[in-house]
mmCIF file with all atom_site columns, C-alpha atoms in Angstrom:
data_model
loop_
_atom_site.group_PDB
_atom_site.id
_atom_site.type_symbol
_atom_site.label_atom_id
_atom_site.label_alt_id
_atom_site.label_comp_id
_atom_site.label_asym_id
_atom_site.label_entity_id
_atom_site.label_seq_id
_atom_site.pdbx_PDB_ins_code
_atom_site.Cartn_x
_atom_site.Cartn_y
_atom_site.Cartn_z
_atom_site.occupancy
_atom_site.B_iso_or_equiv
_atom_site.pdbx_formal_charge
_atom_site.auth_seq_id
_atom_site.auth_comp_id
_atom_site.auth_asym_id
_atom_site.auth_atom_id
_atom_site.pdbx_PDB_model_num
ATOM 1   C CA . MET A 1 1   ? 11.285 17.291  -81.697 1.00 67.00 ? 1   MET A CA 1
ATOM 2   C CA . SER A 1 2   ? 13.897 14.826  -82.859 1.00 77.00 ? 2   SER A CA 1
ATOM 3   C CA . LEU A 1 3   ? 16.220 12.012  -80.845 1.00 91.00 ? 3   LEU A CA 1
ATOM 4   C CA . GLU A 1 4   ? 19.549 12.204  -80.711 1.00 93.00 ? 4   GLU A CA 1
ATOM 5   C CA . VAL A 1 5   ? 21.299 8.891   -81.022 1.00 96.00 ? 5   VAL A CA 1
ATOM 6   C CA . ILE A 1 6   ? 24.756 6.479   -80.486 1.00 96.00 ? 6   ILE A CA 1
ATOM 7   C CA . THR A 1 7   ? 24.909 4.314   -83.019 1.00 96.00 ? 7   THR A CA 1
ATOM 8   C CA . ILE A 1 8   ? 27.457 1.669   -82.576 1.00 96.00 ? 8   ILE A CA 1
ATOM 9   C CA . PRO A 1 9   ? 28.030 -0.745  -86.057 1.00 95.00 ? 9   PRO A CA 1
ATOM 10  C CA . ALA A 1 10  ? 28.275 -4.367  -85.666 1.00 95.00 ? 10  ALA A CA 1
ATOM 11  C CA . THR A 1 11  ? 32.013 -5.435  -85.204 1.00 94.00 ? 11  THR A CA 1
ATOM 12  C CA . SER A 1 12  ? 31.912 -9.202  -86.833 1.00 93.00 ? 12  SER A CA 1
ATOM 13  C CA . GLY A 1 13  ? 33.107 -7.439  -90.514 1.00 90.00 ? 13  GLY A CA 1
ATOM 14  C CA . LYS A 1 14  ? 29.377 -8.675  -92.260 1.00 92.00 ? 14  LYS A CA 1
ATOM 15  C CA . PRO A 1 15  ? 26.187 -7.130  -92.825 1.00 92.00 ? 15  PRO A CA 1
ATOM 16  C CA . PRO A 1 16  ? 24.291 -7.343  -89.479 1.00 95.00 ? 16  PRO A CA 1
ATOM 17  C CA . ALA A 1 17  ? 21.912 -9.689  -88.367 1.00 95.00 ? 17  ALA A CA 1
ATOM 18  C CA . GLY A 1 18  ? 19.610 -7.064  -86.858 1.00 96.00 ? 18  GLY A CA 1
ATOM 19  C CA . ALA A 1 19  ? 19.607 -4.221  -84.632 1.00 97.00 ? 19  ALA A CA 1
ATOM 20  C CA . ILE A 1 20  ? 19.034 -3.946  -81.031 1.00 98.00 ? 20  ILE A CA 1
ATOM 21  C CA . VAL A 1 21  ? 17.870 -0.446  -79.442 1.00 98.00 ? 21  VAL A CA 1
ATOM 22  C CA . SER A 1 22  ? 18.306 0.195   -76.014 1.00 98.00 ? 22  SER A CA 1
ATOM 23  C CA . LEU A 1 23  ? 16.634 3.031   -74.006 1.00 97.00 ? 23  LEU A CA 1
ATOM 24  C CA . HIS A 1 24  ? 17.775 4.119   -70.629 1.00 96.00 ? 24  HIS A CA 1
ATOM 25  C CA . GLY A 1 25  ? 16.445 5.259   -67.800 1.00 95.00 ? 25  GLY A CA 1
ATOM 26  C CA . TRP A 1 26  ? 14.521 8.367   -65.558 1.00 93.00 ? 26  TRP A CA 1
ATOM 27  C CA . GLY A 1 27  ? 17.617 10.856  -65.105 1.00 91.00 ? 27  GLY A CA 1
ATOM 28  C CA . ALA A 1 28  ? 20.436 8.426   -67.228 1.00 93.00 ? 28  ALA A CA 1
ATOM 29  C CA . ASN A 1 29  ? 21.217 8.843   -70.647 1.00 94.00 ? 29  ASN A CA 1
ATOM 30  C CA . ALA A 1 30  ? 22.139 7.134   -73.752 1.00 94.00 ? 30  ALA A CA 1
ATOM 31  C CA . GLU A 1 31  ? 25.997 6.588   -73.044 1.00 93.00 ? 31  GLU A CA 1
ATOM 32  C CA . ASP A 1 32  ? 25.236 4.521   -70.046 1.00 89.00 ? 32  ASP A CA 1
ATOM 33  C CA . LEU A 1 33  ? 24.085 1.705   -71.730 1.00 89.00 ? 33  LEU A CA 1
ATOM 34  C CA . ALA A 1 34  ? 26.169 2.043   -74.661 1.00 93.00 ? 34  ALA A CA 1
ATOM 35  C CA . SER A 1 35  ? 29.321 1.424   -72.123 1.00 90.00 ? 35  SER A CA 1
ATOM 36  C CA . VAL A 1 36  ? 27.705 -2.055  -71.788 1.00 89.00 ? 36  VAL A CA 1
ATOM 37  C CA . THR A 1 37  ? 27.297 -3.033  -75.485 1.00 91.00 ? 37  THR A CA 1
ATOM 38  C CA . PRO A 1 38  ? 30.442 -5.406  -75.329 1.00 91.00 ? 38  PRO A CA 1
ATOM 39  C CA . LEU A 1 39  ? 29.240 -6.780  -72.403 1.00 94.00 ? 39  LEU A CA 1
ATOM 40  C CA . LEU A 1 40  ? 26.731 -8.357  -74.654 1.00 95.00 ? 40  LEU A CA 1
ATOM 41  C CA . ASN A 1 41  ? 28.803 -10.232 -77.104 1.00 96.00 ? 41  ASN A CA 1
ATOM 42  C CA . LEU A 1 42  ? 26.796 -9.590  -79.795 1.00 97.00 ? 42  LEU A CA 1
ATOM 43  C CA . PRO A 1 43  ? 29.370 -8.616  -82.915 1.00 96.00 ? 43  PRO A CA 1
ATOM 44  C CA . ASP A 1 44  ? 26.341 -9.472  -85.471 1.00 96.00 ? 44  ASP A CA 1
ATOM 45  C CA . TYR A 1 45  ? 24.105 -6.786  -84.477 1.00 97.00 ? 45  TYR A CA 1
ATOM 46  C CA . GLU A 1 46  ? 23.617 -3.317  -84.691 1.00 97.00 ? 46  GLU A CA 1
ATOM 47  C CA . PHE A 1 47  ? 22.970 -1.295  -81.170 1.00 98.00 ? 47  PHE A CA 1
ATOM 48  C CA . LEU A 1 48  ? 20.967 2.002   -81.087 1.00 98.00 ? 48  LEU A CA 1
ATOM 49  C CA . PHE A 1 49  ? 20.999 4.481   -77.872 1.00 98.00 ? 49  PHE A CA 1
ATOM 50  C CA . PRO A 1 50  ? 18.484 7.419   -78.226 1.00 97.00 ? 50  PRO A CA 1
ATOM 51  C CA . ASN A 1 51  ? 18.491 10.467  -75.815 1.00 96.00 ? 51  ASN A CA 1
ATOM 52  C CA . ALA A 1 52  ? 14.976 10.796  -74.005 1.00 95.00 ? 52  ALA A CA 1
ATOM 53  C CA . PRO A 1 53  ? 13.762 13.839  -75.596 1.00 93.00 ? 53  PRO A CA 1
ATOM 54  C CA . PHE A 1 54  ? 13.600 15.900  -71.832 1.00 92.00 ? 54  PHE A CA 1
ATOM 55  C CA . PRO A 1 55  ? 16.057 17.340  -69.364 1.00 89.00 ? 55  PRO A CA 1
ATOM 56  C CA . HIS A 1 56  ? 15.784 15.526  -65.907 1.00 85.00 ? 56  HIS A CA 1
ATOM 57  C CA . PRO A 1 57  ? 14.449 17.971  -63.838 1.00 79.00 ? 57  PRO A CA 1
ATOM 58  C CA . HIS A 1 58  ? 17.498 17.198  -60.931 1.00 81.00 ? 58  HIS A CA 1
ATOM 59  C CA . THR A 1 59  ? 20.499 16.290  -63.159 1.00 81.00 ? 59  THR A CA 1
ATOM 60  C CA . SER A 1 60  ? 22.245 18.266  -65.719 1.00 82.00 ? 60  SER A CA 1
ATOM 61  C CA . GLU A 1 61  ? 23.345 15.360  -67.766 1.00 85.00 ? 61  GLU A CA 1
ATOM 62  C CA . GLY A 1 62  ? 20.287 13.419  -67.434 1.00 92.00 ? 62  GLY A CA 1
ATOM 63  C CA . LYS A 1 63  ? 17.269 12.329  -69.636 1.00 94.00 ? 63  LYS A CA 1
ATOM 64  C CA . ALA A 1 64  ? 13.740 11.517  -69.178 1.00 93.00 ? 64  ALA A CA 1
ATOM 65  C CA . TRP A 1 65  ? 10.891 10.115  -71.547 1.00 94.00 ? 65  TRP A CA 1
ATOM 66  C CA . TYR A 1 66  ? 8.237  11.893  -69.295 1.00 93.00 ? 66  TYR A CA 1
ATOM 67  C CA . ASP A 1 67  ? 8.192  13.376  -65.684 1.00 86.00 ? 67  ASP A CA 1
ATOM 68  C CA . PHE A 1 68  ? 6.157  10.563  -63.395 1.00 75.00 ? 68  PHE A CA 1
ATOM 69  C CA . GLN A 1 69  ? 6.075  13.650  -61.048 1.00 69.00 ? 69  GLN A CA 1
ATOM 70  C CA . LYS A 1 70  ? 4.014  15.325  -63.088 1.00 71.00 ? 70  LYS A CA 1
ATOM 71  C CA . ASN A 1 71  ? 1.381  13.331  -64.040 1.00 66.00 ? 71  ASN A CA 1
ATOM 72  C CA . SER A 1 72  ? 3.803  11.847  -66.831 1.00 73.00 ? 72  SER A CA 1
ATOM 73  C CA . SER A 1 73  ? 4.062  15.206  -68.736 1.00 77.00 ? 73  SER A CA 1
ATOM 74  C CA . GLY A 1 74  ? 5.516  14.471  -71.817 1.00 85.00 ? 74  GLY A CA 1
ATOM 75  C CA . LEU A 1 75  ? 5.024  10.663  -72.287 1.00 92.00 ? 75  LEU A CA 1
ATOM 76  C CA . SER A 1 76  ? 2.249  11.076  -75.676 1.00 91.00 ? 76  SER A CA 1
ATOM 77  C CA . GLU A 1 77  ? 4.979  13.028  -77.162 1.00 93.00 ? 77  GLU A CA 1
ATOM 78  C CA . SER A 1 78  ? 8.044  10.546  -76.054 1.00 95.00 ? 78  SER A CA 1
ATOM 79  C CA . ARG A 1 79  ? 5.803  7.660   -77.283 1.00 94.00 ? 79  ARG A CA 1
ATOM 80  C CA . GLN A 1 80  ? 5.110  9.509   -80.565 1.00 95.00 ? 80  GLN A CA 1
ATOM 81  C CA . LEU A 1 81  ? 8.715  10.565  -81.473 1.00 95.00 ? 81  LEU A CA 1
ATOM 82  C CA . LEU A 1 82  ? 9.825  6.686   -80.934 1.00 96.00 ? 82  LEU A CA 1
ATOM 83  C CA . THR A 1 83  ? 7.473  5.293   -82.747 1.00 96.00 ? 83  THR A CA 1
ATOM 84  C CA . ASP A 1 84  ? 8.240  7.381   -85.822 1.00 96.00 ? 84  ASP A CA 1
ATOM 85  C CA . TRP A 1 85  ? 11.673 7.053   -84.952 1.00 96.00 ? 85  TRP A CA 1
ATOM 86  C CA . LEU A 1 86  ? 11.125 2.966   -84.921 1.00 97.00 ? 86  LEU A CA 1
ATOM 87  C CA . THR A 1 87  ? 9.453  2.823   -88.347 1.00 96.00 ? 87  THR A CA 1
ATOM 88  C CA . SER A 1 88  ? 11.880 5.170   -90.201 1.00 95.00 ? 88  SER A CA 1
ATOM 89  C CA . LEU A 1 89  ? 14.761 2.723   -88.996 1.00 94.00 ? 89  LEU A CA 1
ATOM 90  C CA . GLU A 1 90  ? 14.573 0.846   -91.774 1.00 94.00 ? 90  GLU A CA 1
ATOM 91  C CA . SER A 1 91  ? 14.944 3.418   -94.327 1.00 94.00 ? 91  SER A CA 1
ATOM 92  C CA . ARG A 1 92  ? 17.973 4.528   -92.685 1.00 90.00 ? 92  ARG A CA 1
ATOM 93  C CA . ASN A 1 93  ? 19.600 1.344   -91.559 1.00 93.00 ? 93  ASN A CA 1
ATOM 94  C CA . GLY A 1 94  ? 17.842 -1.442  -93.760 1.00 94.00 ? 94  GLY A CA 1
ATOM 95  C CA . ILE A 1 95  ? 17.037 -3.820  -90.961 1.00 95.00 ? 95  ILE A CA 1
ATOM 96  C CA . PRO A 1 96  ? 13.445 -4.540  -91.262 1.00 96.00 ? 96  PRO A CA 1
ATOM 97  C CA . LEU A 1 97  ? 11.749 -3.927  -87.925 1.00 96.00 ? 97  LEU A CA 1
ATOM 98  C CA . ASP A 1 98  ? 11.348 -8.152  -87.642 1.00 95.00 ? 98  ASP A CA 1
ATOM 99  C CA . ARG A 1 99  ? 14.709 -8.145  -86.623 1.00 96.00 ? 99  ARG A CA 1
ATOM 100 C CA . THR A 1 100 ? 15.297 -5.548  -84.434 1.00 97.00 ? 100 THR A CA 1
ATOM 101 C CA . ILE A 1 101 ? 15.175 -5.634  -80.627 1.00 98.00 ? 101 ILE A CA 1
ATOM 102 C CA . LEU A 1 102 ? 13.634 -3.117  -78.665 1.00 98.00 ? 102 LEU A CA 1
ATOM 103 C CA . SER A 1 103 ? 14.558 -3.263  -74.940 1.00 98.00 ? 103 SER A CA 1
ATOM 104 C CA . GLY A 1 104 ? 14.849 -0.571  -72.370 1.00 97.00 ? 104 GLY A CA 1
ATOM 105 C CA . PHE A 1 105 ? 16.053 -0.047  -68.080 1.00 97.00 ? 105 PHE A CA 1
ATOM 106 C CA . SER A 1 106 ? 13.903 1.423   -65.731 1.00 96.00 ? 106 SER A CA 1
ATOM 107 C CA . GLN A 1 107 ? 11.579 4.328   -67.570 1.00 96.00 ? 107 GLN A CA 1
ATOM 108 C CA . GLY A 1 108 ? 13.260 3.117   -70.278 1.00 97.00 ? 108 GLY A CA 1
ATOM 109 C CA . GLY A 1 109 ? 11.805 -0.460  -69.976 1.00 97.00 ? 109 GLY A CA 1
ATOM 110 C CA . ALA A 1 110 ? 8.302  0.723   -69.316 1.00 96.00 ? 110 ALA A CA 1
ATOM 111 C CA . MET A 1 111 ? 8.577  2.813   -72.754 1.00 96.00 ? 111 MET A CA 1
ATOM 112 C CA . THR A 1 112 ? 9.418  -0.317  -74.199 1.00 97.00 ? 112 THR A CA 1
ATOM 113 C CA . LEU A 1 113 ? 6.605  -2.012  -73.446 1.00 96.00 ? 113 LEU A CA 1
ATOM 114 C CA . ASP A 1 114 ? 4.487  1.121   -74.545 1.00 94.00 ? 114 ASP A CA 1
ATOM 115 C CA . VAL A 1 115 ? 5.986  1.513   -77.497 1.00 95.00 ? 115 VAL A CA 1
ATOM 116 C CA . GLY A 1 116 ? 7.570  -1.720  -78.597 1.00 96.00 ? 116 GLY A CA 1
ATOM 117 C CA . LEU A 1 117 ? 3.666  -3.924  -78.555 1.00 94.00 ? 117 LEU A CA 1
ATOM 118 C CA . ASN A 1 118 ? 2.099  -1.895  -81.464 1.00 92.00 ? 118 ASN A CA 1
ATOM 119 C CA . LEU A 1 119 ? 5.264  -2.685  -83.641 1.00 95.00 ? 119 LEU A CA 1
ATOM 120 C CA . PRO A 1 120 ? 5.963  -5.621  -85.166 1.00 95.00 ? 120 PRO A CA 1
ATOM 121 C CA . LEU A 1 121 ? 9.540  -5.758  -83.405 1.00 97.00 ? 121 LEU A CA 1
ATOM 122 C CA . ALA A 1 122 ? 11.538 -8.645  -83.374 1.00 97.00 ? 122 ALA A CA 1
ATOM 123 C CA . GLY A 1 123 ? 10.946 -8.693  -79.502 1.00 97.00 ? 123 GLY A CA 1
ATOM 124 C CA . LEU A 1 124 ? 10.731 -6.305  -76.350 1.00 98.00 ? 124 LEU A CA 1
ATOM 125 C CA . VAL A 1 125 ? 13.261 -6.622  -73.456 1.00 98.00 ? 125 VAL A CA 1
ATOM 126 C CA . CYS A 1 126 ? 12.332 -4.985  -69.995 1.00 98.00 ? 126 CYS A CA 1
ATOM 127 C CA . LEU A 1 127 ? 15.117 -4.626  -67.569 1.00 98.00 ? 127 LEU A CA 1
ATOM 128 C CA . SER A 1 128 ? 14.007 -3.914  -64.015 1.00 97.00 ? 128 SER A CA 1
ATOM 129 C CA . GLY A 1 129 ? 11.423 -1.766  -65.851 1.00 97.00 ? 129 GLY A CA 1
ATOM 130 C CA . TYR A 1 130 ? 7.264  -1.676  -65.168 1.00 96.00 ? 130 TYR A CA 1
ATOM 131 C CA . LEU A 1 131 ? 4.210  -1.602  -67.055 1.00 96.00 ? 131 LEU A CA 1
ATOM 132 C CA . HIS A 1 132 ? 1.621  1.840   -68.382 1.00 93.00 ? 132 HIS A CA 1
ATOM 133 C CA . PRO A 1 133 ? -1.905 0.866   -68.142 1.00 88.00 ? 133 PRO A CA 1
ATOM 134 C CA . VAL A 1 134 ? -3.149 -1.186  -71.246 1.00 78.00 ? 134 VAL A CA 1
ATOM 135 C CA . SER A 1 135 ? -5.884 -0.156  -73.208 1.00 62.00 ? 135 SER A CA 1
ATOM 136 C CA . GLU A 1 136 ? -8.873 -2.873  -73.786 1.00 56.00 ? 136 GLU A CA 1
ATOM 137 C CA . ALA A 1 137 ? -7.897 -2.307  -77.759 1.00 56.00 ? 137 ALA A CA 1
ATOM 138 C CA . ALA A 1 138 ? -4.847 -4.010  -77.233 1.00 58.00 ? 138 ALA A CA 1
ATOM 139 C CA . THR A 1 139 ? -6.873 -7.841  -77.328 1.00 59.00 ? 139 THR A CA 1
ATOM 140 C CA . ASN A 1 140 ? -6.899 -10.044 -79.881 1.00 58.00 ? 140 ASN A CA 1
ATOM 141 C CA . ARG A 1 141 ? -3.356 -8.715  -81.481 1.00 76.00 ? 141 ARG A CA 1
ATOM 142 C CA . SER A 1 142 ? -0.736 -10.189 -82.249 1.00 86.00 ? 142 SER A CA 1
ATOM 143 C CA . PHE A 1 143 ? 2.573  -9.224  -80.072 1.00 93.00 ? 143 PHE A CA 1
ATOM 144 C CA . PRO A 1 144 ? 6.108  -9.432  -79.952 1.00 96.00 ? 144 PRO A CA 1
ATOM 145 C CA . PRO A 1 145 ? 7.774  -12.331 -77.601 1.00 97.00 ? 145 PRO A CA 1
ATOM 146 C CA . VAL A 1 146 ? 8.840  -10.244 -74.485 1.00 98.00 ? 146 VAL A CA 1
ATOM 147 C CA . LEU A 1 147 ? 11.526 -10.870 -71.828 1.00 98.00 ? 147 LEU A CA 1
ATOM 148 C CA . ILE A 1 148 ? 11.063 -9.206  -68.064 1.00 98.00 ? 148 ILE A CA 1
ATOM 149 C CA . VAL A 1 149 ? 14.052 -9.358  -65.878 1.00 98.00 ? 149 VAL A CA 1
ATOM 150 C CA . HIS A 1 150 ? 13.800 -8.216  -62.761 1.00 98.00 ? 150 HIS A CA 1
ATOM 151 C CA . GLY A 1 151 ? 15.721 -7.711  -59.036 1.00 98.00 ? 151 GLY A CA 1
ATOM 152 C CA . ARG A 1 152 ? 14.172 -8.652  -56.118 1.00 98.00 ? 152 ARG A CA 1
ATOM 153 C CA . GLN A 1 153 ? 15.770 -6.371  -53.860 1.00 98.00 ? 153 GLN A CA 1
ATOM 154 C CA . ASP A 1 154 ? 15.183 -3.199  -56.289 1.00 97.00 ? 154 ASP A CA 1
ATOM 155 C CA . SER A 1 155 ? 14.316 -0.362  -54.255 1.00 97.00 ? 155 SER A CA 1
ATOM 156 C CA . ILE A 1 156 ? 13.128 1.954   -57.203 1.00 96.00 ? 156 ILE A CA 1
ATOM 157 C CA . VAL A 1 157 ? 11.106 -0.648  -59.199 1.00 97.00 ? 157 VAL A CA 1
ATOM 158 C CA . PRO A 1 158 ? 9.317  -2.886  -56.645 1.00 97.00 ? 158 PRO A CA 1
ATOM 159 C CA . LEU A 1 159 ? 9.644  -6.931  -57.853 1.00 98.00 ? 159 LEU A CA 1
ATOM 160 C CA . ASN A 1 160 ? 5.165  -6.783  -57.766 1.00 97.00 ? 160 ASN A CA 1
ATOM 161 C CA . ALA A 1 161 ? 5.693  -3.976  -60.588 1.00 97.00 ? 161 ALA A CA 1
ATOM 162 C CA . ALA A 1 162 ? 7.737  -6.888  -63.194 1.00 98.00 ? 162 ALA A CA 1
ATOM 163 C CA . MET A 1 163 ? 5.361  -9.577  -61.703 1.00 98.00 ? 163 MET A CA 1
ATOM 164 C CA . ASN A 1 164 ? 2.220  -7.333  -62.901 1.00 96.00 ? 164 ASN A CA 1
ATOM 165 C CA . ALA A 1 165 ? 3.360  -6.500  -66.363 1.00 97.00 ? 165 ALA A CA 1
ATOM 166 C CA . ARG A 1 166 ? 4.402  -10.258 -66.633 1.00 97.00 ? 166 ARG A CA 1
ATOM 167 C CA . ASP A 1 167 ? 0.636  -11.162 -65.421 1.00 96.00 ? 167 ASP A CA 1
ATOM 168 C CA . THR A 1 168 ? -0.950 -8.111  -68.015 1.00 94.00 ? 168 THR A CA 1
ATOM 169 C CA . LEU A 1 169 ? 0.603  -9.592  -70.648 1.00 95.00 ? 169 LEU A CA 1
ATOM 170 C CA . SER A 1 170 ? 0.369  -12.946 -70.398 1.00 94.00 ? 170 SER A CA 1
ATOM 171 C CA . SER A 1 171 ? -3.049 -12.754 -70.129 1.00 91.00 ? 171 SER A CA 1
ATOM 172 C CA . LEU A 1 172 ? -3.353 -10.683 -73.212 1.00 91.00 ? 172 LEU A CA 1
ATOM 173 C CA . GLY A 1 173 ? -1.683 -13.764 -75.239 1.00 91.00 ? 173 GLY A CA 1
ATOM 174 C CA . VAL A 1 174 ? 1.551  -12.291 -75.138 1.00 94.00 ? 174 VAL A CA 1
ATOM 175 C CA . ALA A 1 175 ? 4.937  -15.013 -75.194 1.00 96.00 ? 175 ALA A CA 1
ATOM 176 C CA . VAL A 1 176 ? 6.313  -13.454 -72.023 1.00 97.00 ? 176 VAL A CA 1
ATOM 177 C CA . GLN A 1 177 ? 9.945  -15.312 -70.153 1.00 98.00 ? 177 GLN A CA 1
ATOM 178 C CA . TYR A 1 178 ? 10.097 -13.493 -66.720 1.00 98.00 ? 178 TYR A CA 1
ATOM 179 C CA . GLN A 1 179 ? 13.245 -13.758 -64.537 1.00 98.00 ? 179 GLN A CA 1
ATOM 180 C CA . GLU A 1 180 ? 13.878 -12.625 -61.322 1.00 97.00 ? 180 GLU A CA 1
ATOM 181 C CA . PHE A 1 181 ? 18.180 -12.331 -59.527 1.00 97.00 ? 181 PHE A CA 1
ATOM 182 C CA . ASP A 1 182 ? 18.950 -11.367 -55.976 1.00 97.00 ? 182 ASP A CA 1
ATOM 183 C CA . MET A 1 183 ? 19.956 -7.754  -57.013 1.00 97.00 ? 183 MET A CA 1
ATOM 184 C CA . GLY A 1 184 ? 18.478 -4.507  -56.617 1.00 97.00 ? 184 GLY A CA 1
ATOM 185 C CA . HIS A 1 185 ? 18.076 -1.468  -59.376 1.00 96.00 ? 185 HIS A CA 1
ATOM 186 C CA . GLN A 1 186 ? 20.646 -2.759  -61.627 1.00 95.00 ? 186 GLN A CA 1
ATOM 187 C CA . VAL A 1 187 ? 22.293 -4.595  -64.835 1.00 94.00 ? 187 VAL A CA 1
ATOM 188 C CA . THR A 1 188 ? 24.596 -7.573  -63.847 1.00 94.00 ? 188 THR A CA 1
ATOM 189 C CA . PRO A 1 189 ? 26.575 -9.889  -65.973 1.00 94.00 ? 189 PRO A CA 1
ATOM 190 C CA . ALA A 1 190 ? 23.908 -12.452 -65.329 1.00 96.00 ? 190 ALA A CA 1
ATOM 191 C CA . VAL A 1 191 ? 21.167 -10.023 -66.435 1.00 96.00 ? 191 VAL A CA 1
ATOM 192 C CA . LEU A 1 192 ? 23.543 -9.332  -69.908 1.00 96.00 ? 192 LEU A CA 1
ATOM 193 C CA . ASN A 1 193 ? 23.697 -13.315 -69.920 1.00 97.00 ? 193 ASN A CA 1
ATOM 194 C CA . VAL A 1 194 ? 19.824 -13.603 -70.294 1.00 98.00 ? 194 VAL A CA 1
ATOM 195 C CA . MET A 1 195 ? 19.286 -10.639 -72.468 1.00 97.00 ? 195 MET A CA 1
ATOM 196 C CA . ARG A 1 196 ? 22.004 -12.375 -75.013 1.00 97.00 ? 196 ARG A CA 1
ATOM 197 C CA . SER A 1 197 ? 19.614 -15.401 -74.933 1.00 97.00 ? 197 SER A CA 1
ATOM 198 C CA . PHE A 1 198 ? 16.520 -14.022 -75.666 1.00 98.00 ? 198 PHE A CA 1
ATOM 199 C CA . VAL A 1 199 ? 17.675 -11.986 -78.419 1.00 97.00 ? 199 VAL A CA 1
ATOM 200 C CA . LEU A 1 200 ? 19.424 -15.269 -79.899 1.00 97.00 ? 200 LEU A CA 1
ATOM 201 C CA . GLN A 1 201 ? 16.255 -17.084 -79.750 1.00 96.00 ? 201 GLN A CA 1
ATOM 202 C CA . VAL A 1 202 ? 13.854 -14.336 -81.016 1.00 96.00 ? 202 VAL A CA 1
ATOM 203 C CA . MET A 1 203 ? 16.059 -13.797 -84.030 1.00 95.00 ? 203 MET A CA 1
ATOM 204 C CA . SER A 1 204 ? 16.538 -17.340 -84.642 1.00 91.00 ? 204 SER A CA 1
ATOM 205 C CA . SER A 1 205 ? 12.549 -17.865 -85.631 1.00 82.00 ? 205 SER A CA 1
ATOM 206 C CA . ALA A 1 206 ? 12.848 -14.419 -86.851 1.00 72.00 ? 206 ALA A CA 1
ATOM 207 C CA . SER A 1 207 ? 12.746 -13.950 -90.744 1.00 60.00 ? 207 SER A CA 1
ATOM 208 C CA . PRO A 1 208 ? 15.879 -13.747 -92.312 1.00 60.00 ? 208 PRO A CA 1
ATOM 209 C CA . LYS A 1 209 ? 17.449 -10.244 -93.081 1.00 54.00 ? 209 LYS A CA 1
ATOM 210 C CA . VAL A 1 210 ? 17.185 -10.178 -97.021 1.00 47.00 ? 210 VAL A CA 1
ATOM 211 C CA . PRO A 1 211 ? 20.597 -8.349  -98.230 1.00 45.00 ? 211 PRO A CA 1
#
C-alpha cells in the first residue's frame, strides 16, 4: 500500500518555511481538508493532505485509517504507512520533520497523536479527535508540543475524549495547549485561528530551516 497525497505548495513565492500535514477523519477524504487551506492564511507553508489507505465501509468516496467497528482493523498498517511516509518527507520536499506540523480531524486527530508522538515533529494538532491507548514505553521521552481543540457539543467524539487526551499527555510530560468551543464535530474559523496561532508559535521556536 502507498498513500495518495494532495500537495499545495507555499503561495508566498519563497521557499516554504515549513510543512503542514493534515489527516482527514473517518469517511472523509483528503479533498475535504484541502479546501480549508486558504482560511488558515499561512502562505509560507507547504500543505500535504494524505488519503487514508482503506475504503470506508459505508461511503463510496470516503476513506478510513482503520475500522473502529471491527476491532481497529487496519490501524497497524496505517500507523506504519504514515510513519514511513513522514520520515521520507524531507528527501522529497527538503523540509525536515522539526519544521513539519502533523494535524488531523477526528480519526485523523487520533492518528496524529498515535504516530506523531513518536517522531521529532515541530508540533501536533488534534481537532475533534481522541487518544489511542498509550503504552508505558511512552514515558521518559521528549515529545512535540500538542494542540487539542474540541467542541463542547460534539456528538461524535465526546468532549471527555479530548479531556482524557489532555490529561494523559500532560501526565507524560507533553506540553499541551487545550481549548474548547461551543460547537459540534466540526472545524470553524475560530478553530483555524487557534491552529494558525499554534503553528506560528511552535515554528518560531523550532530550528531554522537550512536552505
